[in-house]
């Protein structure tokens, strides 16, 4: 059985690499990109269950990226990464359909749990749609 | 470098202080001068006007008084002489020479004409050859022949003659009245001399004060009566004759500076010429006495003026001092405001800076934390058998973890500090909120030996309020509470919350064991710019901002304090503030953001 497929979007390469390592070790199939445009591209090429999205990025910021992702793949769950000073953007992200937000600096256990919860929700959501189609 | 710039600042400040001082003393001098001049000029003008008017008025009054006196007195003297002349005329024309020649008859008549008063010294009948036919009087003049005397010639010519004072055969100053009677072809003369003393007392019968004088003199300026001062009868009159050229006159006579014999004090003189004989009546008085009232008034006015001058000077000095004090106070306030403005803008830029720094530091912190986790994972998987090494490594990693969390807390607080100016209404768990505030201040309090003790009521409803403004209020209160412990080795700041059901809100009490507030400062602590902290330490704005903030949030703040024991601030906050409070908050947020833009 394949692990949950995760797309990590963060412009801090060192941070992204670490998260990839840590989450891979915890059984996830993780891919990292460093900007919003690459993320949209990646979603078009591959299937993902959860996107971990940093809010503060150059060129295309988190909110815009989130909107694009939700437009393309409404079922993908998004976990937002924010700094403490920008809780507002986290809240805004949730209003746009993000699963939850988590504040930097993060502990891997918290992130693991949030991602797991997001994945569970995606699964149940897919199940619900399947049932609906079956019944329909 | 820093030291150098500080010295420059200090010398600049000293220079500025000195300039200020000079400025104030110049201002002081100018104000005193101006107010004194402004007050004195009208006073002098009024004084001068009154002086001129009053002097003129009293001079006119004095002149008219002298005039009437001299006129009146002249008439009295003339009347007297006329009466005496007519006495003699009546005697001469009602009696025959034969009758009058008899000494008994003449004595009787002498007694009759002297009945009223002792007017005449003697009475004599003289024939047209100048021989005495009869004589009544104290002198032995019976054998004298007057045919060569001036008066005999005059009376023979004119019929009636009043002589000037002369010595005559008796060798004593006197004057005579002589009347000529033509009885057929016989001519004879009735002659009487006027009592000199009586005449003098008549002339002098004018009251003219201490220095006043009255006398008669003839055309040549020879005295006809003895004046009270200077000069004797038959001597030259003390006043120059040139003065008396009119029928009647009045004026002021100054001593002749060139002629030492004419030395007398300034005189006020009135004179009038008698018609017959041609004598002048002189009434004079020392100028200083005549114008005593004016001089007195002038002196009084001068004293009054001097007193006014002193008073005006004192008043202007006092009022100027007060004014300068007010100006000084205003300047100080302006300076303080400027300083506060600078401080506020510094604070604003510090907020921006700290926000930037916090954001930037957050990222490396996140990396460190994840890196830590990577190491942890790697070590757990690796085949390291040395358990002791593993334990030590994990302890170190935990320590890194803890320190990163600590740094994270600092950046969080910095961000919160920079966000303080943004206003929004949120639900606030007041107990948690206060714990956060305490956490922020704990480090500083610990450094001063101060502990926090909390007594918070559990299960309080959530408040609808602006957390950033509330944070400012409590940070201010706790900062003050900490500062109140200055000079004390330890202390406690107690924070209590309890619901206040009656008022539908929560009461928060911030108490300290500090120095307390003195009763005279109690009324001023919420005033803007009031501070007891040393210059540069306190802006005097903290409590006033807290007060206005709490009021704006729909709450209330009150204070109790005991000197030396401590202070208790009670803050009431409503659970649900009214709608206009929300509006207020929104307005405030707009105001705040615009003020920050300006400040930046």
CSV table of N, CA, C and O in Angstrom, one decimal, chain A residues 22-84:
chain,number,residue,atom,x,y,z
A,22,UNK,N,12.1,14.1,7.1
A,22,UNK,CA,11.4,13.7,8.3
A,22,UNK,C,10.0,13.0,7.9
A,22,UNK,O,9.7,12.0,8.5
A,23,UNK,N,9.3,13.6,7.0
A,23,UNK,CA,8.0,13.0,6.6
A,23,UNK,C,8.2,11.6,5.9
A,23,UNK,O,7.4,10.7,6.1
A,24,UNK,N,9.2,11.5,5.0
A,24,UNK,CA,9.5,10.3,4.3
A,24,UNK,C,9.7,9.2,5.3
A,24,UNK,O,9.2,8.1,5.2
A,25,UNK,N,10.5,9.5,6.3
A,25,UNK,CA,10.8,8.6,7.4
A,25,UNK,C,9.5,8.1,8.1
A,25,UNK,O,9.4,7.1,8.7
A,26,UNK,N,8.5,9.0,8.1
A,26,UNK,CA,7.3,8.7,8.8
A,26,UNK,C,6.2,8.1,7.9
A,26,UNK,O,5.0,8.1,8.1
A,27,UNK,N,6.8,7.6,6.7
A,27,UNK,CA,5.9,6.8,5.9
A,27,UNK,C,5.1,7.6,4.8
A,27,UNK,O,4.2,7.1,4.2
A,28,UNK,N,5.5,8.9,4.6
A,28,UNK,CA,4.8,9.6,3.6
A,28,UNK,C,5.6,9.6,2.3
A,28,UNK,O,6.8,9.4,2.3
A,29,UNK,N,4.9,9.9,1.2
A,29,UNK,CA,5.6,10.0,-0.1
A,29,UNK,C,5.6,11.5,-0.4
A,29,UNK,O,4.6,12.1,-0.8
A,30,UNK,N,6.8,12.1,-0.2
A,30,UNK,CA,6.9,13.5,-0.1
A,30,UNK,C,7.7,14.1,-1.3
A,30,UNK,O,8.7,13.6,-1.7
A,31,UNK,N,7.1,15.1,-1.9
A,31,UNK,CA,7.8,15.8,-3.0
A,31,UNK,C,7.9,17.3,-2.6
A,31,UNK,O,6.9,17.8,-2.0
A,32,UNK,N,9.0,18.0,-2.8
A,32,UNK,CA,9.1,19.4,-2.4
A,32,UNK,C,9.3,20.3,-3.6
A,32,UNK,O,10.1,19.9,-4.5
A,33,UNK,N,8.6,21.4,-3.7
A,33,UNK,CA,8.9,22.4,-4.6
A,33,UNK,C,9.1,23.7,-3.9
A,33,UNK,O,8.7,23.9,-2.7
A,34,UNK,N,9.8,24.7,-4.6
A,34,UNK,CA,10.2,25.9,-3.9
A,34,UNK,C,9.3,27.2,-4.2
A,34,UNK,O,9.6,28.3,-3.7
A,35,UNK,N,8.4,27.1,-5.1
A,35,UNK,CA,7.5,28.2,-5.4
A,35,UNK,C,6.1,27.8,-5.8
A,35,UNK,O,5.9,26.6,-6.2
A,36,UNK,N,5.2,28.7,-5.8
A,36,UNK,CA,3.8,28.5,-6.1
A,36,UNK,C,3.6,27.9,-7.5
A,36,UNK,O,2.9,26.9,-7.7
A,37,UNK,N,4.3,28.5,-8.5
A,37,UNK,CA,4.2,28.0,-9.9
A,37,UNK,C,4.5,26.6,-10.1
A,37,UNK,O,3.8,25.8,-10.7
A,38,UNK,N,5.7,26.2,-9.5
A,38,UNK,CA,6.1,24.8,-9.5
A,38,UNK,C,5.0,23.9,-8.9
A,38,UNK,O,4.8,22.8,-9.4
A,39,UNK,N,4.4,24.4,-7.8
A,39,UNK,CA,3.4,23.6,-7.1
A,39,UNK,C,2.3,23.3,-8.0
A,39,UNK,O,1.8,22.1,-8.1
A,40,UNK,N,1.8,24.4,-8.7
A,40,UNK,CA,0.6,24.2,-9.6
A,40,UNK,C,1.0,23.2,-10.7
A,40,UNK,O,0.2,22.3,-11.1
A,41,UNK,N,2.2,23.3,-11.2
A,41,UNK,CA,2.7,22.4,-12.3
A,41,UNK,C,2.7,21.0,-11.8
A,41,UNK,O,2.2,20.1,-12.4
A,42,UNK,N,3.3,20.8,-10.6
A,42,UNK,CA,3.4,19.5,-10.0
A,42,UNK,C,2.0,18.8,-9.8
A,42,UNK,O,1.8,17.6,-10.1
A,43,UNK,N,1.0,19.6,-9.4
A,43,UNK,CA,-0.3,19.0,-9.2
A,43,UNK,C,-0.9,18.6,-10.5
A,43,UNK,O,-1.6,17.6,-10.6
A,44,UNK,N,-0.5,19.3,-11.6
A,44,UNK,CA,-1.0,18.9,-12.9
A,44,UNK,C,-0.4,17.6,-13.4
A,44,UNK,O,-1.0,16.9,-14.1
A,45,UNK,N,0.8,17.4,-12.9
A,45,UNK,CA,1.6,16.2,-13.4
A,45,UNK,C,1.3,15.0,-12.6
A,45,UNK,O,1.2,13.8,-13.1
A,46,UNK,N,1.2,15.2,-11.3
A,46,UNK,CA,1.1,14.0,-10.4
A,46,UNK,C,-0.1,14.2,-9.5
A,46,UNK,O,-0.7,15.3,-9.3
A,47,UNK,N,-0.5,13.1,-8.8
A,47,UNK,CA,-1.6,13.1,-7.9
A,47,UNK,C,-1.1,13.3,-6.5
A,47,UNK,O,-0.1,12.7,-6.1
A,48,UNK,N,-1.7,14.2,-5.7
A,48,UNK,CA,-1.3,14.4,-4.3
A,48,UNK,C,-2.5,14.4,-3.4
A,48,UNK,O,-3.6,14.7,-3.8
A,49,UNK,N,-2.3,13.9,-2.1
A,49,UNK,CA,-3.3,13.9,-1.1
A,49,UNK,C,-3.4,15.2,-0.3
A,49,UNK,O,-4.4,15.8,-0.1
A,50,UNK,N,-2.2,15.6,0.2
A,50,UNK,CA,-2.1,16.8,1.0
A,50,UNK,C,-1.0,17.7,0.5
A,50,UNK,O,0.1,17.2,0.1
A,51,UNK,N,-1.3,19.0,0.6
A,51,UNK,CA,-0.3,20.0,0.3
A,51,UNK,C,0.1,20.7,1.5
A,51,UNK,O,-0.8,21.2,2.3
A,52,UNK,N,1.4,20.8,1.8
A,52,UNK,CA,1.8,21.7,2.9
A,52,UNK,C,2.3,23.0,2.3
A,52,UNK,O,3.3,22.9,1.5
A,53,UNK,N,1.7,24.1,2.6
A,53,UNK,CA,1.9,25.3,1.9
A,53,UNK,C,2.4,26.4,2.8
A,53,UNK,O,1.7,26.8,3.8
A,54,UNK,N,3.6,26.9,2.5
A,54,UNK,CA,4.1,28.1,3.2
A,54,UNK,C,3.4,29.3,2.7
A,54,UNK,O,3.1,29.5,1.5
A,55,UNK,N,3.1,30.2,3.6
A,55,UNK,CA,2.3,31.5,3.2
A,55,UNK,C,3.2,32.5,2.6
A,55,UNK,O,2.9,33.3,1.8
A,56,UNK,N,4.4,32.6,3.2
A,56,UNK,CA,5.3,33.7,2.8
A,56,UNK,C,6.3,33.2,1.8
A,56,UNK,O,7.3,32.6,2.1
A,57,UNK,N,6.0,33.5,0.6
A,57,UNK,CA,6.9,33.2,-0.5
A,57,UNK,C,7.0,34.3,-1.5
A,57,UNK,O,6.0,35.1,-1.7
A,58,UNK,N,8.1,34.4,-2.2
A,58,UNK,CA,8.2,35.4,-3.2
A,58,UNK,C,7.4,35.1,-4.5
A,58,UNK,O,7.0,34.0,-4.6
A,59,UNK,N,7.2,36.1,-5.3
A,59,UNK,CA,6.5,36.0,-6.6
A,59,UNK,C,5.0,35.6,-6.4
A,59,UNK,O,4.2,36.5,-6.4
A,60,UNK,N,4.7,34.4,-6.1
A,60,UNK,CA,3.3,33.9,-5.9
A,60,UNK,C,3.2,33.5,-4.5
A,60,UNK,O,3.8,32.6,-4.0
A,61,UNK,N,2.4,34.3,-3.7
A,61,UNK,CA,2.3,34.0,-2.3
A,61,UNK,C,1.4,32.8,-2.0
A,61,UNK,O,0.8,32.2,-2.9
A,62,UNK,N,1.3,32.4,-0.7
A,62,UNK,CA,0.6,31.2,-0.3
A,62,UNK,C,-0.9,31.3,-0.7
A,62,UNK,O,-1.5,30.3,-1.2
A,63,UNK,N,-1.5,32.4,-0.4
A,63,UNK,CA,-2.9,32.6,-0.7
A,63,UNK,C,-3.3,32.3,-2.1
A,63,UNK,O,-4.2,31.6,-2.5
A,64,UNK,N,-2.5,33.0,-3.0
A,64,UNK,CA,-2.8,32.8,-4.5
A,64,UNK,C,-2.6,31.4,-4.9
A,64,UNK,O,-3.3,30.8,-5.7
A,65,UNK,N,-1.5,30.8,-4.4
A,65,UNK,CA,-1.2,29.4,-4.7
A,65,UNK,C,-2.4,28.5,-4.2
A,65,UNK,O,-2.8,27.6,-5.0
A,66,UNK,N,-2.8,28.8,-3.0
A,66,UNK,CA,-3.9,28.0,-2.4
A,66,UNK,C,-5.2,28.1,-3.3
A,66,UNK,O,-5.8,27.1,-3.6
A,67,UNK,N,-5.5,29.3,-3.8
A,67,UNK,CA,-6.6,29.5,-4.7
A,67,UNK,C,-6.5,28.6,-5.9
A,67,UNK,O,-7.4,28.0,-6.3
A,68,UNK,N,-5.3,28.7,-6.5
A,68,UNK,CA,-5.1,27.9,-7.8
A,68,UNK,C,-5.2,26.4,-7.5
A,68,UNK,O,-5.8,25.7,-8.3
A,69,UNK,N,-4.6,26.0,-6.4
A,69,UNK,CA,-4.7,24.5,-6.1
A,69,UNK,C,-6.1,24.1,-6.0
A,69,UNK,O,-6.5,23.1,-6.6
A,70,UNK,N,-6.9,24.9,-5.2
A,70,UNK,CA,-8.3,24.5,-4.9
A,70,UNK,C,-9.1,24.6,-6.2
A,70,UNK,O,-10.1,23.8,-6.3
A,71,UNK,N,-8.7,25.4,-7.1
A,71,UNK,CA,-9.4,25.5,-8.4
A,71,UNK,C,-9.2,24.3,-9.2
A,71,UNK,O,-10.1,23.7,-9.8
A,72,UNK,N,-7.9,23.8,-9.2
A,72,UNK,CA,-7.5,22.7,-10.0
A,72,UNK,C,-8.0,21.4,-9.4
A,72,UNK,O,-8.6,20.5,-10.0
A,73,UNK,N,-7.7,21.2,-8.1
A,73,UNK,CA,-8.0,20.0,-7.4
A,73,UNK,C,-8.7,20.2,-6.1
A,73,UNK,O,-8.1,20.3,-5.1
A,74,UNK,N,-10.0,20.4,-6.1
A,74,UNK,CA,-10.7,20.8,-4.9
A,74,UNK,C,-10.6,19.8,-3.8
A,74,UNK,O,-10.7,20.1,-2.6
A,75,UNK,N,-10.2,18.5,-4.1
A,75,UNK,CA,-10.2,17.5,-3.1
A,75,UNK,C,-8.9,17.5,-2.3
A,75,UNK,O,-8.8,16.9,-1.2
A,76,UNK,N,-7.9,18.1,-2.8
A,76,UNK,CA,-6.6,18.1,-2.1
A,76,UNK,C,-6.7,18.9,-0.8
A,76,UNK,O,-7.3,20.0,-0.9
A,77,UNK,N,-6.3,18.3,0.3
A,77,UNK,CA,-6.3,19.0,1.5
A,77,UNK,C,-5.0,19.9,1.7
A,77,UNK,O,-3.9,19.4,1.3
A,78,UNK,N,-5.1,21.1,2.2
A,78,UNK,CA,-4.0,21.9,2.3
A,78,UNK,C,-3.7,22.3,3.8
A,78,UNK,O,-4.7,22.7,4.5
A,79,UNK,N,-2.5,22.1,4.2
A,79,UNK,CA,-2.1,22.5,5.6
A,79,UNK,C,-1.2,23.7,5.4
A,79,UNK,O,-0.2,23.7,4.7
A,80,UNK,N,-1.6,24.8,6.1
A,80,UNK,CA,-0.8,26.0,5.9
A,80,UNK,C,0.3,26.2,6.9
A,80,UNK,O,0.0,25.9,8.1
A,81,UNK,N,1.4,26.7,6.5
A,81,UNK,CA,2.5,27.0,7.4
A,81,UNK,C,2.6,28.6,7.5
A,81,UNK,O,2.6,29.2,6.5
A,82,UNK,N,2.5,29.1,8.7
A,82,UNK,CA,2.6,30.6,8.9
A,82,UNK,C,3.5,30.9,10.0
A,82,UNK,O,3.8,30.1,10.8
A,83,UNK,N,4.0,32.2,9.9
A,83,UNK,CA,4.8,32.7,11.0
A,83,UNK,C,3.8,33.1,12.0
A,83,UNK,O,2.6,33.3,11.8
A,84,UNK,N,4.4,33.4,13.3
A,84,UNK,CA,3.5,33.8,14.3
A,84,UNK,C,2.8,35.1,14.0
A,84,UNK,O,1.6,35.3,14.4
